[in-house]
Tab-separated table of C-alpha atoms in Angstrom:
chain	number	residue	atom	x	y	z
A	1	MET	CA	3.188	6.366	-36.734
A	2	SER	CA	-0.455	7.395	-37.026
A	3	SER	CA	-2.027	9.206	-34.075
A	4	ASN	CA	-5.130	7.014	-34.630
A	5	ILE	CA	-3.450	3.889	-33.231
A	6	VAL	CA	-4.398	2.910	-29.681
A	7	TRP	CA	-2.731	0.085	-27.699
A	8	HIS	CA	-5.197	-2.723	-26.871
A	9	GLN	CA	-4.560	-4.409	-23.546
A	10	ALA	CA	-4.185	-8.237	-23.778
A	11	SER	CA	-6.593	-10.397	-21.802
A	12	ILE	CA	-3.773	-12.716	-20.672
A	13	ALA	CA	-0.885	-11.238	-18.683
A	14	LYS	CA	2.682	-12.287	-19.335
A	15	GLU	CA	2.955	-13.397	-15.677
A	16	GLU	CA	0.014	-15.773	-16.170
A	17	ARG	CA	1.901	-17.341	-19.069
A	18	HIS	CA	5.011	-17.683	-16.833
A	19	ASP	CA	2.948	-19.513	-14.232
A	20	LYS	CA	1.449	-21.876	-16.843
A	21	ASN	CA	4.793	-22.538	-18.568
A	22	LYS	CA	6.715	-22.814	-15.252
A	23	HIS	CA	9.494	-20.586	-16.564
A	24	GLN	CA	10.258	-16.986	-17.272
A	25	SER	CA	10.204	-15.540	-20.783
A	26	PHE	CA	13.269	-13.735	-22.107
A	27	ILE	CA	15.529	-13.183	-25.152
A	28	LEU	CA	18.821	-15.086	-25.512
A	29	TRP	CA	20.521	-12.843	-28.049
A	30	PHE	CA	23.336	-14.891	-29.690
A	31	THR	CA	25.813	-12.524	-31.382
A	32	GLY	CA	29.089	-13.345	-33.105
A	33	LEU	CA	30.776	-13.622	-36.418
A	34	SER	CA	29.488	-15.689	-39.312
A	35	ALA	CA	30.438	-19.383	-38.729
A	36	SER	CA	31.087	-18.771	-35.011
A	37	GLY	CA	28.378	-21.313	-34.145
A	38	LYS	CA	25.437	-19.051	-33.187
A	39	SER	CA	22.777	-21.095	-35.000
A	40	SER	CA	24.306	-24.426	-34.052
A	41	VAL	CA	24.332	-23.570	-30.338
A	42	ALA	CA	20.932	-21.852	-30.367
A	43	ASN	CA	19.251	-24.801	-32.062
A	44	ALA	CA	20.955	-27.367	-29.833
A	45	PHE	CA	19.903	-25.402	-26.797
A	46	ALA	CA	16.318	-25.057	-28.151
A	47	ARG	CA	16.195	-28.861	-28.234
A	48	THR	CA	17.363	-28.963	-24.599
A	49	LEU	CA	14.646	-26.496	-23.625
A	50	PHE	CA	12.022	-28.461	-25.531
A	51	ASP	CA	13.096	-31.680	-23.772
A	52	ARG	CA	12.738	-29.877	-20.445
A	53	GLY	CA	9.181	-28.794	-21.366
A	54	ALA	CA	9.995	-25.122	-21.903
A	55	GLN	CA	8.337	-23.028	-24.564
A	56	SER	CA	10.971	-21.611	-26.920
A	57	PHE	CA	11.605	-20.605	-30.530
A	58	VAL	CA	14.729	-19.882	-32.606
A	59	LEU	CA	14.882	-16.838	-34.858
A	60	ASP	CA	17.776	-17.403	-37.238
A	61	GLY	CA	19.388	-14.632	-39.287
A	62	ASP	CA	19.281	-16.416	-42.690
A	63	ASN	CA	15.834	-17.822	-42.091
A	64	VAL	CA	14.308	-14.453	-41.214
A	65	ARG	CA	15.860	-12.925	-44.330
A	66	HIS	CA	13.885	-15.431	-46.423
A	67	GLY	CA	10.586	-13.872	-45.271
A	68	LEU	CA	10.103	-10.977	-42.861
A	69	ASN	CA	13.332	-9.201	-43.859
A	70	SER	CA	13.638	-10.325	-47.481
A	71	ASP	CA	13.483	-6.680	-48.566
A	72	LEU	CA	16.699	-5.770	-46.716
A	73	GLY	CA	20.268	-5.799	-47.949
A	74	PHE	CA	23.517	-5.809	-45.961
A	75	GLY	CA	24.479	-2.150	-45.860
A	76	GLU	CA	24.656	-0.464	-42.455
A	77	ASP	CA	21.120	1.038	-42.587
A	78	ASP	CA	19.545	-2.280	-43.676
A	79	ARG	CA	21.484	-4.176	-41.011
A	80	LYS	CA	20.126	-1.791	-38.364
A	81	GLU	CA	16.551	-2.187	-39.643
A	82	ASN	CA	17.040	-5.993	-39.692
A	83	ILE	CA	17.882	-5.971	-35.992
A	84	ARG	CA	15.158	-3.440	-35.087
A	85	ARG	CA	12.496	-5.689	-36.659
A	86	ILE	CA	13.860	-8.783	-34.996
A	87	GLY	CA	13.912	-6.918	-31.675
A	88	GLU	CA	10.224	-6.123	-32.040
A	89	VAL	CA	9.353	-9.710	-32.994
A	90	SER	CA	11.431	-11.003	-30.057
A	91	LYS	CA	9.539	-8.688	-27.711
A	92	LEU	CA	6.260	-10.303	-28.883
A	93	PHE	CA	7.663	-13.718	-28.095
A	94	VAL	CA	8.623	-12.523	-24.595
A	95	GLU	CA	5.076	-11.169	-24.101
A	96	SER	CA	3.702	-14.566	-25.188
A	97	GLY	CA	5.662	-16.252	-22.379
A	98	GLN	CA	8.311	-17.902	-24.540
A	99	ILE	CA	12.094	-18.026	-24.507
A	100	VAL	CA	13.249	-16.636	-27.816
A	101	LEU	CA	16.750	-17.525	-29.096
A	102	THR	CA	17.984	-15.125	-31.727
A	103	ALA	CA	21.026	-16.030	-33.844
A	104	PHE	CA	22.124	-12.932	-35.650
A	105	ILE	CA	25.580	-11.476	-36.294
A	106	SER	CA	24.122	-8.119	-35.133
A	107	PRO	CA	27.479	-6.379	-35.537
A	108	TYR	CA	26.659	-3.074	-33.850
A	109	ARG	CA	26.459	-2.605	-30.075
A	110	ALA	CA	23.941	0.205	-30.389
A	111	ASP	CA	21.504	-2.051	-32.236
A	112	ARG	CA	21.806	-4.810	-29.595
A	113	ASP	CA	21.316	-2.184	-26.877
A	114	LEU	CA	18.198	-0.919	-28.634
A	115	VAL	CA	16.682	-4.402	-28.405
A	116	ARG	CA	17.692	-4.672	-24.774
A	117	GLY	CA	15.739	-1.469	-24.155
A	118	LEU	CA	12.555	-2.936	-25.679
A	119	VAL	CA	12.030	-5.467	-22.849
A	120	GLY	CA	12.173	-5.495	-19.113
A	121	GLU	CA	15.109	-6.027	-16.794
A	122	ASN	CA	16.360	-9.625	-16.958
A	123	GLU	CA	14.431	-10.230	-20.166
A	124	PHE	CA	17.483	-9.741	-22.470
A	125	LEU	CA	20.640	-11.843	-22.118
A	126	GLU	CA	23.420	-11.101	-24.563
A	127	VAL	CA	25.223	-14.307	-25.413
A	128	PHE	CA	28.589	-13.657	-27.070
A	129	VAL	CA	29.494	-16.590	-29.289
A	130	LYS	CA	33.249	-16.024	-29.190
A	131	CYS	CA	35.321	-17.283	-32.050
A	132	SER	CA	38.217	-15.636	-33.879
A	133	VAL	CA	37.773	-14.544	-37.454
A	134	GLU	CA	40.656	-16.877	-38.344
A	135	GLU	CA	38.806	-19.891	-37.009
A	136	CYS	CA	35.482	-18.799	-38.540
A	137	GLU	CA	37.228	-18.409	-41.868
A	138	LYS	CA	38.693	-21.933	-41.570
A	139	ARG	CA	35.183	-23.339	-40.892
A	140	ASP	CA	33.451	-21.294	-43.596
A	141	PRO	CA	30.536	-23.793	-44.039
A	142	LYS	CA	28.724	-21.614	-46.583
A	143	GLY	CA	31.777	-20.453	-48.485
A	144	LEU	CA	31.072	-16.833	-47.552
A	145	TYR	CA	34.524	-15.920	-46.321
A	146	LYS	CA	36.066	-17.186	-49.544
A	147	LYS	CA	33.656	-14.997	-51.511
A	148	ALA	CA	34.312	-12.040	-49.226
A	149	ARG	CA	38.066	-12.375	-49.745
A	150	LYS	CA	37.487	-12.320	-53.519
A	151	GLU	CA	35.306	-9.227	-53.002
A	152	GLU	CA	32.303	-11.072	-54.414
A	153	ILE	CA	30.436	-10.160	-51.174
A	154	LYS	CA	30.557	-6.532	-50.009
A	155	ASN	CA	30.137	-5.431	-46.400
A	156	PHE	CA	31.028	-8.850	-44.937
A	157	THR	CA	31.356	-8.662	-41.162
A	158	GLY	CA	34.851	-9.341	-39.912
A	159	ILE	CA	36.367	-8.857	-43.340
A	160	SER	CA	35.101	-5.686	-45.022
A	161	ALA	CA	32.629	-4.526	-42.374
A	162	PRO	CA	33.087	-4.053	-38.629
A	163	TYR	CA	31.995	-6.291	-35.773
A	164	GLU	CA	31.710	-4.649	-32.352
A	165	GLU	CA	32.164	-7.303	-29.662
A	166	PRO	CA	29.910	-7.027	-26.629
A	167	LEU	CA	31.467	-5.116	-23.772
A	168	HIS	CA	29.539	-6.770	-20.942
A	169	PRO	CA	27.675	-9.846	-22.224
A	170	GLU	CA	25.705	-11.804	-19.714
A	171	ILE	CA	27.131	-15.067	-21.107
A	172	ILE	CA	30.242	-15.882	-23.174
A	173	LEU	CA	30.435	-19.169	-25.096
A	174	ASP	CA	33.865	-19.851	-26.590
A	175	THR	CA	33.139	-22.108	-29.551
A	176	GLU	CA	36.776	-22.158	-30.524
A	177	LYS	CA	37.614	-23.967	-27.283
A	178	HIS	CA	34.338	-25.828	-26.525
A	179	SER	CA	32.023	-28.101	-28.491
A	180	VAL	CA	28.341	-27.275	-29.123
A	181	GLU	CA	27.406	-29.817	-26.438
A	182	GLU	CA	29.733	-28.169	-23.890
A	183	CYS	CA	28.310	-24.727	-24.719
A	184	VAL	CA	24.781	-26.023	-24.250
A	185	ARG	CA	25.770	-27.371	-20.815
A	186	GLN	CA	27.335	-23.985	-19.899
A	187	LEU	CA	24.232	-22.143	-21.063
A	188	THR	CA	21.878	-24.465	-19.142
A	189	LYS	CA	23.926	-24.048	-15.961
A	190	ALA	CA	23.979	-20.210	-16.369
A	191	LEU	CA	20.218	-19.977	-16.788
A	192	ILE	CA	19.452	-22.352	-13.921
A	193	GLU	CA	21.731	-20.266	-11.657
A	194	ARG	CA	19.752	-17.151	-12.680
A	195	GLY	CA	16.477	-18.881	-11.918
A	196	LEU	CA	15.222	-18.453	-15.474
A	197	ILE	CA	14.634	-22.127	-16.231
């Protein structure tokens, strides 16, 4: 980083945005295997937040790789950089007073912890979208597990690359046992109890 860069203080404080929006701003970091339901739950919950009048936005793993992270592959270093960039973008959303929902496999605990460290206390909630690799492979909506088993896709999380489950997630949503709608209700209840929405 250049030594000629100086931080410019914003004219609107995050707390002012909280007051105007009538809710806190924070990251809901959805992590889990491919096909576990991260994007489905995140988008369904975003609709619930919208209907409640809350300011929110979903950052989806595949969508972000179409633009911001289109230069990254799926090796370990590129996966780490993918999450670092998303963490920085998520931090900007938090500063803007929004609830940001990130749906990324984010297989490494250290990378998720790095993002947690970018924001304040209670501004990062790790949401473990729990679903066994067997069930995810049965669902396989994009046909990725089939390709991974044929070794047409290298470094596929859960098959040929590791996934480190969260040790102490703030919220666990078991999509193998519960529908998307049930998970949304659980998430809503958890956030209301924490006084975040």
